[in-house]
Coordinates of C-alpha atoms in Angstrom, one line a residue:
Chain D
M185 CA 145.7 135.7 76.6
V186 CA 147.8 138.7 77.3
C187 CA 146.4 142.1 78.3
R188 CA 145.7 144.1 75.2
E189 CA 147.1 147.2 76.8
W190 CA 150.5 145.6 76.7
P191 CA 152.5 145.9 73.5
E192 CA 153.7 142.6 72.1
I193 CA 157.3 141.7 72.8
R194 CA 159.6 138.8 72.1
L195 CA 161.2 137.7 75.4
D196 CA 164.3 136.3 73.7
E197 CA 165.2 139.7 72.3
Y198 CA 166.0 141.0 75.7
E199 CA 169.5 140.6 77.0
G200 CA 171.9 142.3 79.5
V201 CA 171.6 143.7 83.0
W202 CA 171.2 147.4 83.0
V203 CA 171.5 150.0 85.7
A204 CA 170.4 153.6 85.7
A205 CA 173.2 155.8 87.1
F206 CA 172.8 159.3 88.3
A207 CA 175.3 162.1 89.0
D208 CA 175.3 164.0 92.2
D209 CA 173.9 167.6 92.4
E210 CA 177.3 169.1 91.5
G211 CA 177.6 166.8 88.5
E212 CA 181.1 165.9 89.6
E213 CA 180.6 162.3 90.7
I214 CA 178.3 159.4 90.1
E215 CA 176.1 158.8 93.2
E216 CA 177.3 156.0 95.4
S217 CA 174.0 154.2 95.3
S218 CA 174.4 153.9 91.5
L219 CA 177.9 152.5 91.9
Q220 CA 176.6 149.9 94.4
L221 CA 174.0 148.8 91.9
I222 CA 176.6 148.4 89.2
G223 CA 178.4 145.9 91.5
A224 CA 175.2 144.0 92.1
A225 CA 174.4 144.0 88.4
R226 CA 177.9 142.6 87.6
E227 CA 177.3 139.6 89.8
L228 CA 173.9 138.9 88.3
A229 CA 175.2 139.4 84.7
D230 CA 178.0 136.9 85.4
K231 CA 175.4 134.4 86.5
L232 CA 173.4 135.0 83.4
G233 CA 176.5 135.1 81.2
T234 CA 175.7 138.5 79.8
Y235 CA 176.9 142.1 79.9
V236 CA 176.3 145.0 82.3
G237 CA 174.9 148.2 80.7
V238 CA 174.7 151.5 82.4
A239 CA 172.3 154.3 81.4
L240 CA 173.9 157.5 82.3
I241 CA 171.6 160.5 81.7
G242 CA 171.9 164.2 82.7
S243 CA 173.5 167.4 81.6
G244 CA 177.3 167.4 81.6
V245 CA 177.6 163.7 82.4
R246 CA 179.7 162.7 79.4
K247 CA 182.9 163.4 81.5
L248 CA 181.8 160.7 84.0
A249 CA 181.2 158.0 81.4
E250 CA 184.4 156.0 82.2
E251 CA 183.4 155.7 85.9
P252 CA 180.8 153.0 85.6
I253 CA 183.3 150.9 83.6
Y254 CA 185.8 151.2 86.5
Y255 CA 183.1 149.9 88.8
G256 CA 182.1 146.9 86.7
A257 CA 180.1 148.0 83.7
D258 CA 180.8 146.7 80.1
R259 CA 178.8 149.3 78.2
V260 CA 177.8 152.8 79.1
Y261 CA 175.0 154.5 77.2
V262 CA 175.3 158.3 77.8
V263 CA 172.6 160.8 77.1
D264 CA 174.3 164.2 77.9
D265 CA 171.9 166.9 77.0
E266 CA 171.4 170.4 78.4
R267 CA 167.6 169.8 78.4
L268 CA 168.3 167.3 81.2
S269 CA 169.9 170.0 83.4
V270 CA 166.5 170.3 85.2
Y271 CA 165.0 167.1 86.5
Y272 CA 161.4 166.2 85.8
P273 CA 160.2 162.7 86.5
T274 CA 158.2 162.4 83.3
V275 CA 161.1 163.7 81.2
W276 CA 163.8 161.6 82.8
G277 CA 161.5 158.6 82.9
R278 CA 160.8 158.9 79.2
V279 CA 164.4 159.2 78.3
L280 CA 165.3 156.1 80.3
Y281 CA 162.4 154.3 78.7
E282 CA 163.5 155.3 75.2
L283 CA 167.1 154.4 75.8
A284 CA 166.3 151.0 77.2
S285 CA 163.7 150.4 74.5
K286 CA 166.4 150.7 71.9
Y287 CA 168.7 148.1 73.5
K288 CA 166.2 145.8 75.2
P289 CA 167.9 144.8 78.4
E290 CA 166.6 141.7 80.2
V291 CA 167.0 143.4 83.6
F292 CA 166.8 147.1 84.4
L293 CA 167.7 148.3 87.9
I294 CA 167.2 151.8 89.3
P295 CA 168.7 153.1 92.5
A296 CA 166.0 153.8 95.1
T297 CA 167.1 157.3 96.0
L298 CA 164.1 159.6 96.4
R299 CA 164.3 160.5 92.7
G300 CA 164.9 156.9 91.7
R301 CA 161.8 155.8 93.6
E302 CA 159.8 158.5 91.9
L303 CA 161.1 157.5 88.4
A304 CA 161.4 153.8 88.5
P305 CA 157.7 152.9 88.5
Y306 CA 157.1 155.4 85.7
V307 CA 159.7 153.8 83.5
A308 CA 158.4 150.3 84.3
N309 CA 154.9 151.4 83.5
S310 CA 156.0 152.8 80.1
F311 CA 157.2 149.3 79.3
R312 CA 154.0 147.9 80.7
T313 CA 156.1 145.6 82.8
G314 CA 156.2 144.9 86.6
I315 CA 158.6 146.2 89.1
T316 CA 160.0 145.0 92.4
A317 CA 160.7 147.7 95.0
D318 CA 163.6 147.7 97.3
L319 CA 165.0 144.4 96.4
T320 CA 167.8 143.1 98.7
S321 CA 169.3 140.3 96.5
M322 CA 169.0 138.8 93.0
D323 CA 169.3 135.3 91.7
V324 CA 168.7 133.1 88.7
D325 CA 166.5 130.1 89.2
E326 CA 166.9 126.6 87.6
K327 CA 164.8 127.7 84.6
G328 CA 167.1 130.7 84.0
N329 CA 164.5 133.2 85.3
V330 CA 165.8 136.3 87.0
V331 CA 164.5 136.2 90.6
L332 CA 164.4 139.5 92.5
I333 CA 164.2 139.1 96.3
R334 CA 162.7 141.6 98.7
P335 CA 161.5 141.7 102.2
P336 CA 157.7 142.1 101.8
F337 CA 156.3 142.1 105.3
G338 CA 157.7 143.3 108.5
G339 CA 161.2 142.4 107.5
F340 CA 161.3 138.8 108.4
M341 CA 160.1 137.1 105.2
L342 CA 161.9 137.3 101.9
A343 CA 159.7 137.2 98.8
H344 CA 161.1 135.8 95.6
I345 CA 159.6 137.6 92.7
V346 CA 159.7 136.6 89.0
T347 CA 158.5 138.6 86.1
R348 CA 156.3 136.6 83.6
D349 CA 155.8 137.4 80.0
R350 CA 157.1 141.0 80.3
R351 CA 160.6 142.6 80.0
P352 CA 162.6 144.2 81.2
V353 CA 162.6 142.6 84.7
M354 CA 162.7 145.8 86.7
G355 CA 163.7 146.5 90.3
S356 CA 164.7 149.4 92.6
V357 CA 167.4 149.1 95.3
R358 CA 167.9 151.2 98.3
P359 CA 171.3 152.7 99.0
N360 CA 173.7 150.6 101.0
I361 CA 172.0 147.3 100.4
F362 CA 175.0 146.3 98.2
P363 CA 178.6 147.2 98.9
T364 CA 180.4 149.8 96.7
P365 CA 182.7 147.8 94.4
E366 CA 186.4 148.4 94.2
R367 CA 187.3 151.1 91.6
D368 CA 189.6 149.6 89.0
E369 CA 190.9 152.0 86.4
S370 CA 192.3 149.1 84.3
R371 CA 188.9 147.9 83.4
R372 CA 187.8 148.5 79.8
G373 CA 184.4 148.9 78.2
E374 CA 182.4 150.6 75.5
I375 CA 180.9 154.1 75.7
H376 CA 178.0 154.8 73.5
E377 CA 177.0 158.5 73.1
E378 CA 173.2 158.4 72.4
R379 CA 170.9 160.9 70.9
I380 CA 167.5 160.7 72.3
D381 CA 164.6 163.1 71.5
I382 CA 164.2 164.8 74.8
P383 CA 160.6 165.6 75.3
S384 CA 159.8 169.0 76.8
P385 CA 158.2 168.9 80.2
K386 CA 154.5 168.8 79.9
G387 CA 152.5 170.6 82.6
I388 CA 155.3 171.0 85.1
R389 CA 158.0 173.6 85.8
L390 CA 160.7 173.8 88.4
L391 CA 160.3 177.2 90.1
G392 CA 163.1 176.9 92.6
R393 CA 165.7 174.6 94.0
E394 CA 167.8 175.4 97.1
P395 CA 170.4 173.0 98.4
I396 CA 169.7 171.9 102.0
L397 CA 172.5 173.2 104.2
R398 CA 172.9 170.1 106.3
K399 CA 174.8 170.5 109.5
E400 CA 178.2 168.9 109.4
E401 CA 176.7 165.6 110.3
I402 CA 177.5 162.2 109.0
P403 CA 174.5 160.5 107.4
I404 CA 173.5 157.4 109.4
E405 CA 174.3 155.1 106.6
K406 CA 177.9 156.2 106.7
A407 CA 178.4 156.4 110.4
D408 CA 180.8 154.1 112.3
V409 CA 178.9 154.4 115.5
I410 CA 175.2 154.8 115.9
V411 CA 173.1 155.3 119.0
A412 CA 169.5 154.7 118.1
G413 CA 166.4 155.3 120.2
G414 CA 163.0 153.7 120.1
K415 CA 159.5 154.1 121.5
G416 CA 160.7 153.6 125.0
I417 CA 162.8 156.8 124.9
G418 CA 159.5 158.5 125.5
S419 CA 160.4 162.1 124.5
R420 CA 162.4 164.4 122.4
E421 CA 164.5 165.3 125.5
G422 CA 165.4 161.6 125.9
F423 CA 167.1 161.8 122.5
E424 CA 169.3 164.6 123.9
L425 CA 170.8 162.0 126.3
L426 CA 171.5 159.7 123.3
R427 CA 173.1 162.5 121.5
R428 CA 175.5 163.1 124.3
L429 CA 176.6 159.5 124.3
A430 CA 176.8 159.5 120.5
D431 CA 179.0 162.7 120.6
L432 CA 181.4 161.0 123.1
L433 CA 181.7 157.9 120.8
G434 CA 182.1 160.0 117.7
G435 CA 178.8 158.7 116.4
V436 CA 175.4 159.8 115.3
V437 CA 171.9 159.4 116.6
A438 CA 169.2 157.4 114.8
G439 CA 165.7 156.1 115.6
S440 CA 163.3 153.3 115.1
R441 CA 160.1 153.8 113.0
K442 CA 158.1 154.4 116.2
A443 CA 160.5 157.1 117.3
V444 CA 160.2 158.8 113.9
D445 CA 156.4 158.4 113.9
A446 CA 156.4 160.1 117.3
G447 CA 158.3 163.0 115.9
W448 CA 161.3 162.7 118.2
I449 CA 163.7 162.3 115.3
G450 CA 163.7 162.9 111.5
H451 CA 162.8 160.3 108.9
D452 CA 166.2 160.6 107.3
K453 CA 167.5 159.0 110.5
Q454 CA 165.2 156.0 110.6
V455 CA 166.8 152.6 110.7
G456 CA 164.9 149.6 109.3
Q457 CA 163.2 148.2 106.3
T458 CA 161.1 151.3 105.6
G459 CA 164.0 153.6 106.7
K460 CA 167.7 153.0 106.0
A461 CA 170.0 150.0 106.2
V462 CA 173.1 150.9 108.2
K463 CA 176.5 149.2 108.6
P464 CA 178.3 150.7 111.6
N465 CA 181.0 149.0 113.6
L466 CA 178.9 149.7 116.7
Y467 CA 175.1 150.0 116.9
I468 CA 173.6 150.8 120.3
A469 CA 169.8 150.2 120.3
V470 CA 168.3 152.0 123.2
A471 CA 164.7 151.3 124.3
I472 CA 164.1 149.7 120.9
S473 CA 161.9 146.6 121.2
G474 CA 163.4 145.0 118.1
A475 CA 160.6 144.6 115.6
A476 CA 161.8 142.5 112.6
Q477 CA 161.5 145.4 110.3
H478 CA 164.0 147.3 112.5
V479 CA 166.4 144.4 112.9
F480 CA 166.5 144.1 109.1
G481 CA 168.2 147.4 108.9
I482 CA 171.1 146.4 111.2
R483 CA 172.1 143.1 109.7
E484 CA 175.3 144.6 108.5
A485 CA 176.2 146.1 111.9
K486 CA 179.4 144.6 113.2
R487 CA 178.4 144.7 116.9
V488 CA 175.0 145.4 118.3
V489 CA 174.4 146.6 121.9
A490 CA 170.9 146.6 123.3
I491 CA 169.7 148.5 126.3
N492 CA 166.2 147.8 127.3
I493 CA 164.1 147.7 130.5
D494 CA 162.2 144.7 129.3
P495 CA 164.2 141.5 129.6
D496 CA 161.9 139.8 127.1
A497 CA 162.4 142.4 124.4
P498 CA 163.2 140.6 121.1
I499 CA 166.1 143.0 120.5
F500 CA 168.3 141.0 122.9
E501 CA 168.1 138.0 120.5
H502 CA 169.7 140.2 117.9
A503 CA 172.3 141.8 120.2
D504 CA 175.9 140.9 121.0
Y505 CA 175.8 142.7 124.3
G506 CA 172.6 143.4 126.1
I507 CA 171.9 145.4 129.2
V508 CA 168.6 144.9 131.0
G509 CA 167.9 148.3 132.6
D510 CA 166.4 151.7 132.4
Y511 CA 168.2 153.8 129.8
R512 CA 167.8 156.9 132.0
E513 CA 170.2 155.2 134.4
V514 CA 172.4 153.2 132.1
I515 CA 173.2 156.0 129.5
P516 CA 174.3 158.5 132.2
A517 CA 176.5 155.8 133.8
L518 CA 178.1 155.2 130.4
I519 CA 178.6 158.9 129.7
E520 CA 180.2 159.3 133.2
L521 CA 182.5 156.4 132.7
L522 CA 183.5 157.5 129.2
E523 CA 184.3 161.0 130.4
S524 CA 186.3 159.6 133.4
M525 CA 188.3 157.6 130.9
G526 CA 189.1 160.7 128.9
I527 CA 187.1 159.8 125.9
G528 CA 185.6 162.6 123.9
R529 CA 187.7 165.2 125.8
G530 CA 189.5 167.8 123.8
E531 CA 187.9 166.9 120.5
Chain Z
M261 CA 136.8 174.8 93.3
L262 CA 139.2 171.9 93.2
R263 CA 138.0 168.4 92.4
M264 CA 140.3 166.0 94.1
V265 CA 140.7 162.2 94.1
V266 CA 142.6 160.6 96.9
G267 CA 143.7 156.9 96.7
I268 CA 144.0 155.1 99.9
K269 CA 144.9 151.5 100.9
W270 CA 143.4 149.3 103.6
V271 CA 146.4 147.5 105.2
P272 CA 147.1 145.1 107.9
N273 CA 148.6 147.0 110.8
T274 CA 152.1 145.6 110.3
T275 CA 153.4 146.8 113.6
S276 CA 151.3 144.1 115.3
V277 CA 152.2 141.3 112.8
N278 CA 153.9 138.3 114.3
I279 CA 155.3 134.9 113.2
D280 CA 154.0 131.6 114.5
P281 CA 157.1 130.2 116.2
K282 CA 156.0 126.6 115.5
T283 CA 155.1 126.8 111.8
G284 CA 157.2 129.8 110.9
T285 CA 154.3 131.4 109.0
L286 CA 152.7 134.7 109.3
I287 CA 149.9 135.0 111.8
R288 CA 147.3 136.9 109.9
E289 CA 144.2 136.2 112.0
G290 CA 143.2 138.8 114.4
I291 CA 145.5 141.5 112.9
P292 CA 143.5 144.6 112.7
S293 CA 143.5 146.5 109.4
V294 CA 143.8 150.3 109.3
V295 CA 143.9 153.0 106.6
N296 CA 147.6 153.2 105.6
P297 CA 148.7 156.0 107.9
H298 CA 150.6 157.8 105.2
D299 CA 147.4 157.8 103.1
L300 CA 145.6 159.7 105.9
E301 CA 148.2 162.4 105.2
A302 CA 147.1 162.5 101.6
V303 CA 143.5 162.9 102.8
E304 CA 144.6 165.7 105.1
M305 CA 146.3 167.5 102.3
A306 CA 143.1 167.3 100.1
L307 CA 141.0 168.5 103.0
R308 CA 143.3 171.5 103.6
L309 CA 143.1 172.4 99.9
K310 CA 139.3 172.1 100.1
D311 CA 139.2 174.3 103.2
E312 CA 141.3 176.9 101.4
Y313 CA 139.8 176.9 97.9
G314 CA 136.6 174.9 98.2
G315 CA 136.0 171.8 96.2
K316 CA 135.2 168.1 96.5
V317 CA 137.2 165.2 97.8
T318 CA 136.5 161.7 96.5
V319 CA 138.4 158.9 98.1
I320 CA 138.9 155.6 96.2
T321 CA 140.3 152.3 97.3
M322 CA 140.7 148.9 95.7
S323 CA 140.1 146.4 98.3
P324 CA 137.8 143.7 99.7
P325 CA 134.6 145.1 101.2
S326 CA 136.1 145.2 104.7
A327 CA 137.7 148.5 103.6
I328 CA 134.4 150.2 104.1
A329 CA 135.4 150.8 107.7
G330 CA 138.4 152.7 106.3
L331 CA 136.3 154.7 103.9
E332 CA 134.0 155.6 106.7
H333 CA 137.0 156.9 108.7
V334 CA 138.1 159.3 105.9
L335 CA 134.6 160.4 105.3
G336 CA 134.5 161.1 109.0
M337 CA 137.5 163.3 108.6
G338 CA 135.6 165.3 106.0
A339 CA 135.9 163.7 102.6
D340 CA 132.8 164.1 100.5
E341 CA 132.4 160.7 98.9
A342 CA 134.1 157.4 98.5
I343 CA 134.3 154.6 96.0
L344 CA 135.1 151.0 97.0
V345 CA 136.6 149.3 94.0
S346 CA 135.9 145.7 94.8
D347 CA 135.8 142.5 92.8
R348 CA 137.3 139.1 93.1
A349 CA 138.6 139.6 89.6
F350 CA 140.9 142.4 91.0
A351 CA 142.5 140.1 93.6
G352 CA 146.2 139.2 93.5
A353 CA 147.1 142.3 91.6
D354 CA 150.7 143.6 91.6
T355 CA 151.3 147.3 91.4
L356 CA 150.9 147.4 87.6
A357 CA 147.5 145.8 87.6
T358 CA 146.4 147.8 90.7
S359 CA 147.4 151.1 89.1
Y360 CA 145.6 150.1 85.9
V361 CA 142.3 149.6 87.7
L362 CA 142.7 152.8 89.7
A363 CA 143.5 154.8 86.5
K364 CA 140.4 153.4 84.9
V365 CA 138.3 154.4 87.9
I366 CA 139.8 157.9 88.0
E367 CA 139.2 158.3 84.2
R368 CA 135.5 158.1 85.0
L369 CA 135.6 160.9 87.5
D370 CA 135.9 164.6 87.0
Y371 CA 139.1 165.6 88.6
D372 CA 141.8 168.3 88.8
L373 CA 144.1 166.7 91.3
I374 CA 145.0 163.1 92.3
I375 CA 146.7 162.7 95.7
F376 CA 148.4 159.6 97.0
G377 CA 150.3 158.9 100.2
Q378 CA 154.0 158.4 99.9
E379 CA 154.0 154.7 100.4
T380 CA 152.2 152.0 102.4
I381 CA 153.3 150.4 105.6
D382 CA 152.7 146.9 104.4
S383 CA 154.7 146.8 101.2
S384 CA 156.2 150.3 101.0
T385 CA 156.7 150.2 97.2
A386 CA 155.7 153.8 96.4
H387 CA 154.8 152.6 92.9
V388 CA 151.1 153.2 92.4
G389 CA 151.2 157.0 92.2
A390 CA 153.8 157.2 89.4
Q391 CA 152.1 154.3 87.6
V392 CA 148.7 156.0 87.6
A393 CA 150.4 159.1 86.3
S394 CA 151.8 157.1 83.5
W395 CA 148.5 155.5 82.6
L396 CA 146.7 158.9 82.6
D397 CA 149.7 160.7 81.1
L398 CA 149.7 163.3 83.8
P399 CA 152.5 165.5 85.3
Y400 CA 153.4 164.2 88.7
I401 CA 155.6 164.9 91.7
Y402 CA 156.3 162.9 94.8
Y403 CA 157.1 163.8 98.5
V404 CA 155.0 167.0 98.5
T405 CA 155.0 168.8 101.9
H406 CA 152.9 171.8 100.9
A407 CA 150.6 172.7 98.1
E408 CA 148.7 175.8 97.1
L409 CA 146.9 177.2 94.1
R410 CA 148.4 180.2 92.2
D411 CA 146.5 181.5 89.1
G412 CA 144.9 178.1 88.6
K413 CA 148.1 176.2 88.9
L414 CA 149.3 174.0 91.7
V415 CA 152.5 175.1 93.4
V416 CA 154.1 172.4 95.5
R417 CA 157.2 172.2 97.7
R418 CA 159.1 169.1 98.5
S419 CA 162.5 168.0 100.0
L420 CA 164.9 165.6 98.4
E421 CA 168.1 164.2 100.1
S422 CA 170.1 167.4 99.4
A423 CA 167.7 170.0 98.1
N424 CA 164.3 171.7 98.6
E425 CA 162.4 172.1 95.4
T426 CA 159.3 174.1 94.3
Y427 CA 157.4 173.0 91.3
E428 CA 154.4 174.4 89.4
L429 CA 152.0 171.9 88.0
D430 CA 149.2 172.5 85.4
L431 CA 146.0 170.7 86.4
P432 CA 145.1 168.0 86.2
A433 CA 148.1 166.6 87.9
L434 CA 149.1 163.9 90.4
I435 CA 151.1 164.3 93.6
S436 CA 152.1 162.1 96.5
V437 CA 152.4 163.6 100.0
A438 CA 155.7 163.2 102.0
M439 CA 155.2 160.9 104.9
H440 CA 155.4 162.5 108.4
S441 CA 154.7 165.9 106.9
L442 CA 151.1 166.4 107.9
N443 CA 149.0 165.6 111.0
P444 CA 145.7 164.0 109.8
R445 CA 142.7 165.5 111.4
R446 CA 140.3 163.6 113.7
V447 CA 137.0 162.2 112.8
K448 CA 134.1 164.5 113.5
I449 CA 130.8 163.3 114.8
S450 CA 128.8 165.5 112.5
N451 CA 130.6 163.9 109.5
K452 CA 130.0 160.5 110.8
L453 CA 126.3 161.2 111.1
R454 CA 126.2 162.4 107.5
V455 CA 127.9 159.2 106.4
K456 CA 125.1 157.3 108.2
F457 CA 122.3 159.2 106.6
E458 CA 123.6 159.9 103.2
N459 CA 125.7 156.8 102.6
P460 CA 128.2 158.4 100.3
I461 CA 130.0 155.2 99.6
R462 CA 129.6 153.6 96.2
T463 CA 130.9 150.2 95.2
W464 CA 132.3 149.6 91.7
S465 CA 132.8 146.0 90.7
N466 CA 134.2 145.0 87.3
Q467 CA 130.6 144.8 86.1
V468 CA 130.7 148.6 86.4
L469 CA 134.2 149.1 85.0
G470 CA 134.1 146.3 82.3
L471 CA 137.9 145.9 82.3
D472 CA 139.6 143.1 80.3
P473 CA 140.1 140.2 82.7
D474 CA 143.6 139.8 81.2
C475 CA 144.6 143.2 82.4
I476 CA 143.5 143.0 86.0
G477 CA 144.1 140.9 89.1
L478 CA 146.6 138.0 89.0
R479 CA 146.4 137.7 85.3
G480 CA 147.2 141.3 84.7
S481 CA 150.2 141.1 87.0
P482 CA 153.6 140.5 85.3
T483 CA 155.3 140.0 88.7
A484 CA 154.6 136.8 90.6
L485 CA 155.6 135.5 94.0
S486 CA 157.6 132.3 93.3
K487 CA 158.7 131.5 96.8
I488 CA 158.8 132.9 100.4
E489 CA 161.6 132.3 102.8
M490 CA 162.4 133.4 106.3
V491 CA 165.2 135.9 106.7
P492 CA 168.1 134.1 108.2
K493 CA 169.0 135.5 111.6
V494 CA 172.4 137.1 111.9
P495 CA 174.4 135.2 114.6
R496 CA 175.1 137.4 117.6
K497 CA 176.9 136.8 120.9
N498 CA 173.8 137.3 123.0
E499 CA 175.7 138.2 126.2
I500 CA 173.3 139.8 128.7
F501 CA 174.0 141.8 131.8
K502 CA 171.4 142.4 134.5
G503 CA 171.9 144.6 137.5
D504 CA 173.2 148.0 138.7
A505 CA 173.5 150.6 135.9
K506 CA 177.1 151.6 136.9
E507 CA 178.2 148.0 136.9
A508 CA 176.5 147.5 133.6
A509 CA 178.3 150.4 132.0
K510 CA 181.6 149.1 133.2
W511 CA 180.8 145.6 131.9
L512 CA 179.9 146.9 128.5
L513 CA 182.8 149.3 128.1
E514 CA 185.3 146.6 129.0
R515 CA 184.0 144.5 126.2
L516 CA 183.9 147.3 123.7
K517 CA 187.4 148.4 124.6
E518 CA 188.6 144.8 124.1
E519 CA 187.2 144.8 120.6
G520 CA 188.7 148.2 119.9
L521 CA 185.2 149.6 119.4
V522 CA 185.8 152.3 122.0
E523 CA 189.2 153.9 121.9
V524 CA 190.6 155.3 125.2
G525 CA 191.9 158.8 124.5

């Protein structure tokens, strides 16, 4: 028997791999996390022998409708409506639900930006279907079921998750888990301009919105060089030392979950399964023990350097170059040497 | 007078989880459970609102009975009452089935505001808040760092990647609290004593709730685990230097220069 709270559906009516795409705050570009997801959807759709659909909703987004096609979509469903100029999770969630209900995709993926993480479970619940958070890969099993794969626990076990009896199969994906596909302006696809009844926001009003004036700082997920500190740094001041090294190397400072929990560095700079996945050329892990959930976030780093006082720290197993020693001595020695080599001078 | 319901989860303390090197399986025995730390922030927000405006804080959790220790903890912080939602029939629930049960529990309570933590440390899905809002058809907002009442409405602030936002919510509503935004208060002895004498913990099984067995637990969960595999380790060079810091710095920079990872200016 099936739960009576779930509307009856016919599984074979559901076809296609859909992605929800969002424009940036200026409405000038589609967010990179959405483009990355289109690339991942393309791969899955090819395995299933079906199409990639993109739900593009917002105000003034019609002008961006070709973009998803250049990145791999076959069909773009646009809801461009002034009433979507303000974001409300219930309204946007409802619109995504209505749009997808009309076309019945087999798979519906939502970028796990902060808004996406807020919206995705609401959309899934509207369908009375399940959802897999933060999936890291997708596959099709021998029976033709879509399998969403996520790290469930501590980062070292991958859980394969299937969705029984309900559609769409839904998942959210964190930024930078998949690469951004090549933009190809010669690709062709269909654009459907959709009219959806936009519900008025019920019981919620936006009172104010101010852009955050971030310092001219590269976000860690885009940095080429990252110097990251862990619990062993011991203080906020310790991170200043890391910052000096990062400045010399043209990089940024990041931290492990324990460093973030201790309040030495912000959560937007947390590397790991519950933080961000990073892909620098050089990752220097300082006084980070190397918990699996942290190591999971640096899989795409080209070279990993570990500096740790404990020779048995697991991080050394995940490092290309390891230095056993006190960071309070090793980092100043590195800084001194770099300065004597003329690195960082005059920049 | 604000009637608040806070949902918390009793989770294994993942920071101490390890793998059995022989069998490659998770060692679950002996891992202490804790109240999900981000849920303590949700409790803290409720208590601050209660301090400011008066009211009542009811904490709910769906869990095996071992979670009573967690409920005692949040009652010790100052919550007024707690409900352990516990039944074998609820076991194996995914977030859809979990949110369904929690929504049905909350429906039976008088509430103005539902508060969740941002996410849990064991599965970090951040699903259940939005799903409960969907079941109960409530306005909701995530990542709240500050909340206050103005003319009977809840005004909340939150930060997204590139903007700070302020929203006004009519009550009843649901919010989740941004992790790392509040410092949960300590347990007070006087509260603990009250817990001992008054026993403000109720247990609701499915006999109380009477939910359709097809909508709860494993059967009410569309998502199912089909397989678990180990994450393959990324091959690394594993060259290690031990010794003097200056020598170590030289050793490292030579290698990084060779690979073009550090450019000499």
